[in-house]
Amino acid sequence: MRRLFVLSALAACGGDGAEGPVGAISAHVTHYDYRFDIESRAAHATVTARVDTEGDCLTLPFRANDFDPATAKIDGKKAVSGTIEPTTMTLCGDGHAAGETITIDADMTIPLETVATSQVGYSITNDAEGNPFYYLVSWVGGCDKFGPCDSRPDQFATYTFHVTHPETLMVSCPGTITETSAIETLCDFDLPGGPTYSTFGVAAYPRAAWPSADKGMWGSVHVTVYDRPGTHITAAIDPAYHAGFVGWMESTFGPYPFGTELRVLTAPTYWSGFEHPGNIVLDDGLAKVVQPAYLHNVQHILDHEIAHMWAGDQTTIADTYDFVWKESMAEYLSFSFEAMMDPPAANKTAAAWKNFAAAAAYFPVPGEHPALFAYYGDVYGAGPMVLFRQLEVLTSRAKVIEALQSVLGRAHAISVDEVIEALQAKTGLDLSAYSAAWIHGSGKPVWPTINTTFTAGAGTSTLAVHQTLAQDRRCKFHVLLGGANPGEVVQVEVDTFRNGIDQEIQLPTPAFAVTVTQLDPFSECLVFPGTLARPIERAHPWRTARGAAADHAAAR
Ligand SMILES: [Zn+2]
């Protein structure tokens, strides 16, 4: 439905009653000043943009409720005309030249709705003790659900949130927080700008549920954890380990990008964690997961979210279908630190990636462009494997980190292909065929199946390696030959990237009878044995038990 109001006699958009250039303005938003009330969801947005192409009408994505164009303003004056379409609003006023600033003001109501069973949108979720958690989450392309917002993923802006709320609630959002009164909280996020997907986000929870614990300095950042008693998360956070991680991130990729404070807040969430700049939200159930995918669940997930401060927030995605690189880097960076400090944790992380990837329904960059919500869960395993793990095995971790250094550490938006270019430049590998085979594709990916046959000889034995599926997907991995007794192990390196998919590898005959052959014991590549002990189910690694339960209930 299209609603239109025209204050002037002749023109719906442009010209009459206004001065200066006419036509559609193209602009980029520089600042969002956003007021809303937690309970009523009534909101007011003041959006400031820099004009790139002159004109007198500004169109912005918009999907909130109860907007009346007749009450909207441009530069503090009533708009000459305004229209609303299902996913945009257009306001016209005086003409603006390129380089000028334009400000629009609009009132609306935030819909109390989310994408499927997730918390993308605005939601109220009760924790196990009945505490209500109010959560406003944009995610990629979603900020226009709350007001006029340029929801393109590659845009950076500054933000001021004015939130009115019951006295009992504490509000947390990116930026410097000031409680201007018992019922109003201000979050001021200025330097150096954040992407909308993570920065346009506000959380509120009863104060009693968010007692704070000072975790000291992690690198140059002062960290405070807000955690409800009984979650066991505060106890699972080892400040020395995470201080080491932040220090390593800062020395490798540059200073922590968002000031001097980092808040970590636990709450009943759909996802394990979310990387609001300087304001990480973690699921309150992380410390209680039975058989978690990661060896130290809280430790890994917190480092993943911290890594996003650089990879996702400071450097962001160019397009929705670049989503995979930010998750893969967050995974790979927490894994790389585990490999230095806690090797068993790193081994388990890489094994988890293979499990996540085994039954993926989409390629890391899916050619069919499904809705992000349909495929995002598939990137957490295949992404870090094909973008980083397999390449470090073919070259070295130092070279992969060097490639990441060349793209991180500054505020800009990058695509998956730019990440691959950086990897190609620093590893020296030609990745054109590799990228076409492993990263871009349509339909459900088929990963390589490897059959091995060991034939013992007198002095020299043979390991025959045969790849039966996905023959264009090449990599490097090991095959482990084992005997009946402890210590009877030989590792054989197999490089299909350089040596082809059918090989007869000669090796000195082991001093023991080979009774066990294990494919890829170090989780170096998405190769799988011809016969699996049991089928692997499609995994949603970042969905919590609460999220899974909500999805199952919705599916019934
Ligand atoms: Zn993530």
mmCIF file of C-alpha atoms in Angstrom, residues 139 270-271 294 323-324 327 331 352-353 355-364 366 370-384 537-543:
data_model
loop_
_atom_site.group_PDB
_atom_site.id
_atom_site.type_symbol
_atom_site.label_atom_id
_atom_site.label_comp_id
_atom_site.label_asym_id
_atom_site.label_seq_id
_atom_site.Cartn_x
_atom_site.Cartn_y
_atom_site.Cartn_z
ATOM 1 C CA TRP A 139 21.337 -7.755 12.165
ATOM 2 C CA TYR A 270 18.615 -16.970 20.604
ATOM 3 C CA TRP A 271 22.263 -16.913 19.565
ATOM 4 C CA TYR A 294 33.970 -26.195 21.755
ATOM 5 C CA PHE A 323 28.515 -12.721 5.727
ATOM 6 C CA VAL A 324 30.803 -15.773 5.751
ATOM 7 C CA GLU A 327 32.103 -15.396 11.053
ATOM 8 C CA GLU A 331 36.274 -18.405 14.455
ATOM 9 C CA ALA A 352 33.745 -28.907 15.341
ATOM 10 C CA TRP A 353 34.069 -26.936 12.091
ATOM 11 C CA ASN A 355 31.071 -31.440 11.926
ATOM 12 C CA PHE A 356 29.215 -28.159 11.315
ATOM 13 C CA ALA A 357 30.187 -28.249 7.624
ATOM 14 C CA ALA A 358 29.449 -31.917 6.954
ATOM 15 C CA ALA A 359 25.728 -31.485 6.301
ATOM 16 C CA ALA A 360 25.694 -27.839 5.179
ATOM 17 C CA ALA A 361 22.844 -27.059 2.797
ATOM 18 C CA TYR A 362 24.577 -24.072 1.147
ATOM 19 C CA PHE A 363 28.013 -23.032 -0.062
ATOM 20 C CA PRO A 364 29.873 -20.366 1.948
ATOM 21 C CA PRO A 366 25.576 -19.324 -1.985
ATOM 22 C CA PRO A 370 18.772 -17.456 -0.210
ATOM 23 C CA ALA A 371 17.528 -15.292 2.648
ATOM 24 C CA LEU A 372 20.405 -14.780 5.103
ATOM 25 C CA PHE A 373 18.363 -16.435 7.849
ATOM 26 C CA ALA A 374 18.054 -19.601 5.705
ATOM 27 C CA TYR A 375 21.793 -20.111 5.231
ATOM 28 C CA TYR A 376 23.818 -18.159 7.822
ATOM 29 C CA GLY A 377 24.152 -21.211 10.109
ATOM 30 C CA ASP A 378 26.042 -23.105 7.404
ATOM 31 C CA VAL A 379 28.961 -20.656 7.291
ATOM 32 C CA TYR A 380 30.425 -21.330 10.770
ATOM 33 C CA GLY A 381 32.049 -24.649 9.801
ATOM 34 C CA ALA A 382 32.739 -24.574 6.081
ATOM 35 C CA GLY A 383 33.747 -20.891 6.235
ATOM 36 C CA PRO A 384 36.740 -21.105 8.592
ATOM 37 C CA GLU A 537 22.926 -33.795 10.922
ATOM 38 C CA ARG A 538 22.862 -30.213 9.688
ATOM 39 C CA ALA A 539 24.098 -28.069 12.571
ATOM 40 C CA HIS A 540 23.152 -24.522 13.642
ATOM 41 C CA PRO A 541 26.293 -23.729 15.631
ATOM 42 C CA TRP A 542 25.339 -20.265 16.829
ATOM 43 C CA ARG A 543 21.780 -21.113 17.848
#
